[in-house]
Structure formats: structure tokens, C-alpha cells
Short mmCIF file of C-alpha atoms and ligand atoms in Angstrom, two decimals:
data_model
loop_
_atom_site.label_atom_id
_atom_site.label_comp_id
_atom_site.label_asym_id
_atom_site.label_seq_id
_atom_site.Cartn_x
_atom_site.Cartn_y
_atom_site.Cartn_z
CA MET A 24 96.39 114.00 134.18
CA GLY A 25 94.26 112.50 136.73
CA LEU A 26 90.97 113.19 138.51
CA ILE A 27 89.86 116.08 136.35
CA GLU A 28 90.67 114.23 133.21
CA ARG A 29 88.84 111.10 134.19
CA THR A 30 85.72 112.46 135.90
CA PRO A 31 82.84 113.65 133.85
CA LEU A 32 82.41 116.39 136.50
CA ALA A 33 84.49 118.84 134.53
CA SER A 34 82.09 118.77 131.63
CA ILE A 35 79.24 120.06 133.76
CA GLN A 36 78.85 123.64 132.73
CA PRO A 37 79.03 125.40 136.11
CA VAL A 38 82.04 123.37 137.18
CA LYS A 39 83.74 123.93 133.84
CA PHE A 40 83.06 127.64 134.18
CA LEU A 41 84.40 127.80 137.66
CA LEU A 42 87.60 125.94 136.89
CA ASN A 43 88.31 128.03 133.78
CA TRP A 44 87.47 131.19 135.66
CA GLY A 45 89.95 130.22 138.39
CA ARG A 46 92.69 129.42 135.95
CA LYS A 47 92.39 132.37 133.73
CA TYR A 48 92.97 134.77 136.65
CA SER A 49 95.96 132.90 138.09
CA LEU A 50 98.53 132.71 135.32
CA TRP A 51 101.99 132.50 136.80
CA VAL A 52 104.21 133.86 134.13
CA MET A 53 107.56 132.48 132.94
CA ASN A 54 109.54 135.29 131.41
CA PHE A 55 111.56 134.11 128.41
CA GLY A 56 112.95 137.55 127.60
CA LEU A 57 115.62 137.57 125.00
CA ALA A 58 115.97 141.03 123.50
CA CYS A 59 114.50 144.54 123.37
CA CYS A 60 110.92 143.12 123.73
CA ALA A 61 111.88 141.84 127.18
CA ILE A 62 112.00 145.39 128.43
CA GLU A 63 108.38 145.92 127.42
CA LEU A 64 107.42 142.74 129.16
CA ILE A 65 109.10 143.97 132.31
CA ALA A 66 107.42 147.37 131.91
CA THR A 67 104.05 145.52 131.78
CA SER A 68 104.74 143.92 135.09
CA THR A 69 105.70 147.04 136.89
CA SER A 70 103.36 149.51 138.64
CA LYS A 71 102.22 151.66 135.70
CA HIS A 72 100.74 148.95 133.59
CA ASP A 73 100.69 146.24 136.35
CA PHE A 74 99.46 142.96 134.81
CA ILE A 75 98.91 141.51 138.30
CA ARG A 76 95.49 143.24 138.08
CA LEU A 77 94.73 140.78 135.33
CA GLY A 78 95.87 137.88 137.55
CA VAL A 79 99.28 137.44 135.88
CA ILE A 80 101.80 136.89 138.55
CA PRO A 81 105.45 137.85 137.87
CA VAL A 82 107.76 135.96 137.79
CA ALA A 83 107.87 132.18 138.32
CA HIS A 84 111.10 130.99 139.84
CA GLY A 85 111.35 128.23 137.32
CA PRO A 86 109.32 126.65 134.51
CA ARG A 87 107.90 124.01 136.81
CA GLN A 88 105.90 126.68 138.71
CA ALA A 89 104.72 128.50 135.62
CA ASP A 90 101.38 128.42 133.72
CA LEU A 91 102.11 130.98 130.98
CA LEU A 92 105.24 131.28 128.91
CA VAL A 93 105.92 134.64 127.32
CA VAL A 94 108.51 134.52 124.64
CA ALA A 95 109.64 138.11 124.28
CA GLY A 96 112.44 138.79 121.84
CA THR A 97 114.70 137.25 119.26
CA VAL A 98 114.92 133.49 119.33
CA THR A 99 118.04 132.15 117.61
CA ASP A 100 118.57 128.64 116.33
CA LYS A 101 121.16 128.27 119.08
CA MET A 102 118.63 129.22 121.77
CA ALA A 103 115.78 127.28 120.33
CA PRO A 104 116.64 123.93 122.16
CA ALA A 105 116.81 125.82 125.46
CA LEU A 106 113.34 127.31 124.83
CA LYS A 107 111.87 123.93 123.90
CA ARG A 108 113.35 122.50 127.12
CA VAL A 109 111.80 125.27 129.18
CA TYR A 110 108.44 124.68 127.47
CA ASP A 111 108.62 121.00 128.12
CA GLN A 112 109.26 121.56 131.80
CA ILE A 113 106.12 123.60 132.28
CA PRO A 114 103.38 121.34 133.57
CA ASP A 115 100.06 121.10 131.68
CA PRO A 116 97.83 123.06 131.32
CA LYS A 117 100.18 125.65 129.85
CA TYR A 118 99.87 128.60 127.60
CA THR A 119 102.27 130.57 125.38
CA ILE A 120 102.23 134.15 124.23
CA SER A 121 104.62 135.07 121.47
CA PHE A 122 105.47 138.67 122.12
CA GLY A 123 106.88 140.87 119.35
CA SER A 124 107.70 140.48 115.72
CA CYS A 125 110.89 138.61 116.35
CA SER A 126 109.34 135.73 118.09
CA ASN A 127 106.29 135.78 115.79
CA CYS A 128 108.16 135.48 112.50
CA GLY A 129 111.78 136.64 112.82
CA GLY A 130 110.86 140.28 112.63
CA PRO A 131 113.56 142.62 111.32
CA TYR A 132 115.84 139.56 111.13
CA TRP A 133 113.62 137.74 108.66
CA ASP A 134 116.53 137.00 106.37
CA SER A 135 119.16 136.32 109.09
CA TYR A 136 121.31 133.19 109.18
CA SER A 137 120.91 132.72 112.86
CA VAL A 138 117.40 133.79 113.86
CA THR A 139 114.52 131.31 114.19
CA LYS A 140 111.80 132.58 111.93
CA GLY A 141 108.91 132.25 114.33
CA VAL A 142 108.82 130.50 117.61
CA ASP A 143 105.80 128.56 116.60
CA GLN A 144 108.14 126.31 114.63
CA ILE A 145 109.30 124.98 118.02
CA ILE A 146 106.42 125.28 120.47
CA PRO A 147 102.66 125.77 120.10
CA VAL A 148 101.60 129.42 120.54
CA ASP A 149 98.22 130.57 121.84
CA VAL A 150 98.37 134.33 121.29
CA TYR A 151 100.60 136.33 118.97
CA VAL A 152 101.24 140.02 119.91
CA PRO A 153 102.48 142.00 116.88
CA GLY A 154 104.87 144.99 117.15
CA CYS A 155 108.53 145.89 117.25
CA PRO A 156 108.32 146.23 120.15
CA PRO A 157 104.67 146.02 121.06
CA ARG A 158 103.67 148.44 123.78
CA PRO A 159 102.74 147.14 127.21
CA GLU A 160 99.09 147.82 126.39
CA ALA A 161 99.40 145.29 123.53
CA LEU A 162 100.61 142.64 125.99
CA LEU A 163 97.67 143.45 128.28
CA HIS A 164 95.39 143.02 125.24
CA GLY A 165 97.08 139.74 124.44
CA ILE A 166 96.63 138.52 128.00
CA ILE A 167 92.86 139.39 127.77
CA LYS A 168 92.64 137.45 124.53
CA LEU A 169 94.27 134.48 126.16
CA GLN A 170 91.83 134.73 129.06
CA GLU A 171 88.92 134.69 126.67
CA LYS A 172 90.38 131.56 125.11
CA ILE A 173 90.89 129.90 128.48
CA ALA A 174 87.24 130.76 129.52
CA HIS A 175 85.97 128.76 126.54
CA GLU A 176 88.22 125.85 126.48
CA ASP A 177 87.45 122.22 127.25
CA ILE A 178 89.38 121.45 130.38
CA ARG A 179 89.55 117.71 129.91
CA GLU A 180 91.02 118.10 126.52
CA LYS A 181 93.46 120.75 127.66
CA TRP A 182 94.69 118.79 130.72
CA SER A 183 95.36 115.84 128.55
CA GLY A 184 98.24 117.86 127.01
CA LYS A 185 97.18 116.79 123.57
CA LEU A 186 95.60 120.08 122.60
CA THR A 187 97.62 122.79 121.08
CA GLY A 188 94.70 124.94 120.19
CA ALA A 189 93.97 127.32 117.30
CA PRO A 190 96.01 130.51 117.82
CA ALA A 191 94.15 133.73 118.63
CA ARG A 192 95.35 137.17 117.54
CA SER A 193 95.37 140.19 119.74
CA MET B 9 149.33 157.46 141.03
CA GLU B 10 152.42 157.61 138.90
CA SER B 11 151.72 159.74 135.85
CA SER B 12 152.32 158.06 132.47
CA PRO B 13 153.29 159.74 129.26
CA GLY B 14 150.15 160.88 127.37
CA PRO B 15 148.78 159.39 124.15
CA LEU B 16 150.91 159.43 120.99
CA PRO B 17 149.34 161.29 118.11
CA ALA B 18 148.48 159.00 115.27
CA ALA B 19 151.14 160.40 112.97
CA GLU B 20 153.88 160.04 115.58
CA LEU B 21 152.75 156.53 116.47
CA THR B 22 152.88 155.43 112.82
CA GLU B 23 156.29 157.03 112.47
CA ARG B 24 157.66 155.02 115.35
CA LEU B 25 156.19 151.85 113.94
CA ARG B 26 157.73 152.62 110.55
CA ALA B 27 161.08 153.06 112.11
CA ARG B 28 160.77 149.50 113.50
CA PHE B 29 159.15 147.76 110.57
CA GLY B 30 160.09 149.79 107.55
CA GLN B 31 158.81 148.33 104.30
CA ASP B 32 156.74 145.71 106.12
CA LEU B 33 154.38 148.39 107.16
CA LEU B 34 152.39 148.36 103.92
CA GLU B 35 150.06 151.17 104.49
CA SER B 36 149.27 153.66 107.19
CA SER B 37 146.54 156.24 107.59
CA ASP B 38 144.74 157.86 110.49
CA ALA B 39 141.05 157.69 111.13
CA LEU B 40 139.69 160.21 113.63
CA ASP B 41 143.16 160.58 115.11
CA GLN B 42 143.67 156.87 115.48
CA ALA B 43 146.52 155.08 113.72
CA VAL B 44 145.47 152.51 111.16
CA VAL B 45 148.30 150.28 109.86
CA ARG B 46 148.48 147.41 107.43
CA ILE B 47 151.29 144.92 108.10
CA ALA B 48 152.76 142.15 105.99
CA PRO B 49 151.34 138.86 107.17
CA ASP B 50 154.70 137.30 108.16
CA ARG B 51 155.42 140.25 110.50
CA TYR B 52 151.97 140.23 112.10
CA LEU B 53 153.00 138.50 115.33
CA ASP B 54 156.04 140.73 115.62
CA LEU B 55 153.92 143.85 115.30
CA ILE B 56 151.39 142.70 117.88
CA ARG B 57 154.17 141.74 120.24
CA THR B 58 155.93 145.15 119.74
CA LEU B 59 152.71 146.98 120.34
CA ARG B 60 152.10 145.15 123.53
CA ASP B 61 155.60 145.08 125.00
CA ASP B 62 157.26 148.27 123.78
CA GLY B 63 156.94 151.12 126.23
CA ASP B 64 156.34 153.55 123.31
CA PHE B 65 153.00 151.85 122.58
CA ALA B 66 152.13 149.95 125.74
CA CYS B 67 148.91 148.49 124.20
CA ASP B 68 147.85 146.36 127.01
CA PHE B 69 144.27 145.87 126.14
CA LEU B 70 142.78 144.08 123.14
CA ASP B 71 139.54 145.70 121.96
CA PHE B 72 138.47 143.24 119.26
CA VAL B 73 139.51 140.89 116.53
CA SER B 74 137.30 140.77 113.39
CA ALA B 75 137.58 140.49 109.74
CA VAL B 76 136.53 141.97 106.44
CA ASP B 77 135.62 140.09 103.24
CA ARG B 78 137.11 142.12 100.42
CA GLY B 79 135.89 139.76 97.70
CA ASP B 80 138.56 139.07 95.12
CA ASP B 81 141.19 140.67 97.41
CA GLY B 82 140.66 137.95 100.05
CA PHE B 83 140.10 138.46 103.77
CA ASP B 84 141.53 141.11 106.07
CA VAL B 85 141.75 140.45 109.72
CA VAL B 86 141.36 143.58 111.89
CA VAL B 87 142.80 143.85 115.38
CA GLN B 88 142.06 146.87 117.54
CA LEU B 89 144.45 147.53 120.43
CA TRP B 90 144.13 150.07 123.22
CA SER B 91 146.70 151.39 125.78
CA THR B 92 145.00 151.88 129.14
CA THR B 93 148.11 153.71 130.46
CA ARG B 94 148.75 156.05 127.54
CA ARG B 95 145.17 156.15 126.31
CA HIS B 96 145.84 155.79 122.61
CA GLN B 97 144.73 153.10 120.17
CA VAL B 98 145.97 151.34 117.06
CA ARG B 99 144.05 149.46 114.44
CA VAL B 100 146.05 146.65 112.75
CA MET B 101 144.95 145.31 109.42
CA VAL B 102 146.47 142.18 107.92
CA ALA B 103 145.66 140.10 104.83
CA ALA B 104 144.77 136.49 105.65
CA GLY B 105 144.59 135.18 102.10
CA LYS B 106 141.69 134.34 99.79
CA ASP B 107 140.94 130.60 99.32
CA GLU B 108 142.20 129.11 102.62
CA PRO B 109 142.54 132.19 104.76
CA ARG B 110 144.84 131.69 107.76
CA LEU B 111 146.87 133.60 110.30
CA PRO B 112 148.75 132.80 113.47
CA SER B 113 146.65 133.14 116.64
CA ILE B 114 147.36 135.89 119.14
CA ALA B 115 145.34 134.17 121.90
CA ASP B 116 148.61 133.53 123.81
CA LEU B 117 149.54 137.25 123.71
CA TYR B 118 146.13 138.50 124.60
CA PRO B 119 143.83 135.96 126.36
CA GLY B 120 140.83 138.22 125.27
CA ALA B 121 141.56 137.31 121.69
CA ASN B 122 140.54 133.69 122.29
CA TRP B 123 136.78 134.13 121.80
CA HIS B 124 137.15 136.87 119.17
CA GLU B 125 139.25 134.54 117.05
CA ARG B 126 136.77 131.72 117.52
CA GLU B 127 133.96 134.06 116.40
CA THR B 128 135.98 135.27 113.41
CA TRP B 129 136.77 131.67 112.52
CA GLU B 130 133.18 130.46 112.62
CA LEU B 131 131.74 133.54 110.86
CA PHE B 132 134.44 134.12 108.22
CA GLY B 133 136.22 130.76 108.11
CA ILE B 134 139.59 132.18 108.85
CA ASP B 135 141.93 129.59 110.42
CA PHE B 136 143.90 130.91 113.41
CA GLU B 137 146.88 128.59 113.70
CA GLY B 138 147.89 127.73 117.27
CA HIS B 139 144.56 128.69 118.79
CA PRO B 140 143.94 126.52 121.87
CA GLN B 141 140.27 125.68 121.16
CA LEU B 142 138.99 126.58 117.70
CA VAL B 143 135.44 125.32 118.05
CA LYS B 144 132.07 127.06 117.42
CA LEU B 145 131.14 129.73 119.90
CA LEU B 146 127.94 131.43 118.79
CA LEU B 147 126.51 129.30 116.05
CA PRO B 148 124.70 126.04 116.59
CA GLU B 149 126.93 122.96 116.34
CA GLN B 150 125.28 121.64 113.16
CA PHE B 151 125.62 124.98 111.24
CA GLU B 152 127.34 124.67 107.94
CA GLY B 153 129.18 127.46 106.09
CA PHE B 154 130.58 130.83 107.07
CA PRO B 155 127.68 133.29 107.28
CA LEU B 156 129.60 136.58 107.12
CA ARG B 157 131.29 135.74 103.88
CA LYS B 158 129.90 137.65 100.95
CA ASP B 159 129.30 134.46 99.00
CA PHE B 160 127.14 132.88 101.78
CA ALA B 161 123.65 132.38 100.49
CA LEU B 162 120.85 133.50 102.83
CA THR B 163 118.21 130.81 102.17
CA THR B 164 115.36 133.17 103.13
CA ARG B 165 116.53 135.60 100.52
CA LEU B 166 116.39 132.83 97.85
CA ALA B 167 112.76 132.25 98.68
CA LYS B 168 111.97 135.98 98.96
CA PRO B 169 114.39 138.47 97.51
CA TRP B 170 115.22 141.61 99.43
CA PRO B 171 112.14 143.84 98.85
CA GLY B 172 113.86 147.25 98.88
CA GLU B 173 116.90 148.73 97.27
CA GLU B 174 120.24 147.13 98.12
CA THR B 175 121.95 149.32 100.59
CA THR B 176 125.32 147.57 100.71
CA GLY B 177 126.94 149.51 97.81
CA GLU B 178 129.33 147.94 95.34
CA GLY B 179 131.90 146.55 97.71
CA PRO B 180 135.43 147.85 98.50
CA GLU B 181 136.69 150.65 96.35
S1 LIG C 214 110.47 142.54 117.79
FE1 LIG C 214 111.72 144.39 117.64
S2 LIG C 214 111.73 145.16 119.76
FE2 LIG C 214 111.10 142.96 119.87
S3 LIG C 214 113.03 141.83 120.14
FE3 LIG C 214 112.62 141.91 117.98
S4 LIG C 214 113.81 143.72 117.30
FE4 LIG C 214 113.62 143.83 119.50
#
């Protein structure tokens, strides 16, 4: 909301490229780990898989510093308002990765009385990573997919906060 | 450290309970050398108090409170007690009734029972009389119904029936 949104500068191709390039390699991640999948997310952040080499910085001290929200695990209807609140506190532009079957669609708890059947009922999702749990490589793939998406997006639209974007699949 | 008497074998433990409760001890068995007793509902509090205070049993730790939906036979509440000094455990089963299941609360005897009874109340709809704060613990405020009852309808399953074979069996024998 501001300069970038108002100026036509951002639509000039080299400027657009540069800004998108900058942003896709500096994703400060907010870890919303809820169940088993959270362990895989943590594994991705540690030295063996090391998603810092893709420019993803673990872990934001709070949602207000974050760019990327990774929902890893089982969201319940009781937890859903808290998740929405965290999402709302992240400043635009923001991205979401839904990591694991549970947050994609309820996963093994598809018929449960308490589990939210897909986090996309509450917040917009950019990339879905399937698996129960997905391996760390799958999250790395998901991050690369997200970066491809960021590289092609219209920054003025994105910064307006109105864009939710068509989801990509990894 | 002062040495305490060792664990009571399940048969011996049941025997001593039978001596105190007689006919009110409706059933007893042992499962993996652990005493399982069923008590008449009106002696439930007496039994829990005896297990806690009597030196023979010295059950000073409450493991859990839960329930079983036995369909037409109503609800059973299950209380698991453990003695940290004697290192034995007892499982207490008690019938809570069918249509409006209720039992006295043991939250004043074991503070640890407080949340377990709240959980059992919200999931099975068993009213624990005298509980200091019987409000929802795990379910969202607006949730209606008691999801662990057998007659609770899972809405997702109405839209899409269970794809495989039922694995739950035919209910209690
Ligand atoms: S998708 Fe599987 S591994 Fe991930 S949180 Fe759900 S049950 Fe656990």
C-alpha cells in the first residue's frame, strides 16, 4: 500500500523483474506447525535439507515479520480462528504453503468431527504440498513452485492485498 | 527412602475390595495383572475414596477418566488409578445410565480429574454433578452434540460413506 502500488514504475519490466527476484529469495517463514508434518518442516530448515539456500529464512519471531506462512499439520475447527488471526497479522505481500494432507483436505481425518477439511476454507493458499507427511524434498519443491509464481506475478496487484491468486501444485 | 510395601497382585487387591464392598462390587476381573472392578453407581464415591485413602491401596495418582458407549446398555465411566508408592493400578468401571447419564464428580478428590471429566462431558455428554466448571475444553464453543457417542452422525460420512470395510465390529459382546 503506497509508493509501489501508485507508481507505474513497478510495471516496467526490468523493475518488476528485479523486485520479484528480490522478494522470491527473501521469504521469512512463519512456522504454523501443528502435528507430525511440523517435524518435516523443521527437518527442511536444518542443515541436511537447508531451505535457507533457497532464501527461506527460519523462523520469524512473529507473524508481523513474516512473508510466508507454512501450515504444517492438522488444523482443527478450534484452532482455525487462531490460524486466521495469524494470517491476518502478516503484512502484504504474503504467501501460504499448505503442507501435508491434513492441511490440504483433512487427510486421514477426512471424516473427523473436529478437523478442518482443508485450510483453504479459511485462508488463501498458494501452493499445496501433498503427502502424509511429505518429505522435506517435497517442501523444497513447493518453495521452488512458489518462487516461480512470485517471479511472474504483478506486484501492484499483489501489494494491493486483493489478489489471492490461482493455486499452484507442487 | 523409607521402603513401602510392594504392589498388590490383582486377585489380592480385588479380594480386599470385596471384603469392604461385598455385593456392591458387581464384577471383577484382571487384565494383564491389573485389577478391573465394576462398582454400583451409588457406592462409586466411596470406592474412589477408599482407594485413595486406605493404606492397602494408596492410589494417590489419577491416570485418566473416560467413558464407553455401550449402546443399549448405556454409558460406562472408566477411571484408572495408580499408586506411586505401591506401584499397582486399579481400573474402576461404573454405569452412568443411558438417557441422561450422570455421576458425581471426583474432581474434589483428585484435582487431575477436573479436565478429564470436562472432556468426558463434552465428548460423551455425561453430566458430572458437583464439578466446579463443566464447560467445553477441547471442542469449539459453538459445537453441538456429543461426538464420541455411537449415534453421533459424522456429516462427512453422510456425504461420502466410509469407502472400505467397517473395522469397528458389532459393538460390545
Ligand atoms: S498429513 Fe499426515 S503426517 Fe501430516 S499432520 Fe496430517 S497425519 Fe500428520
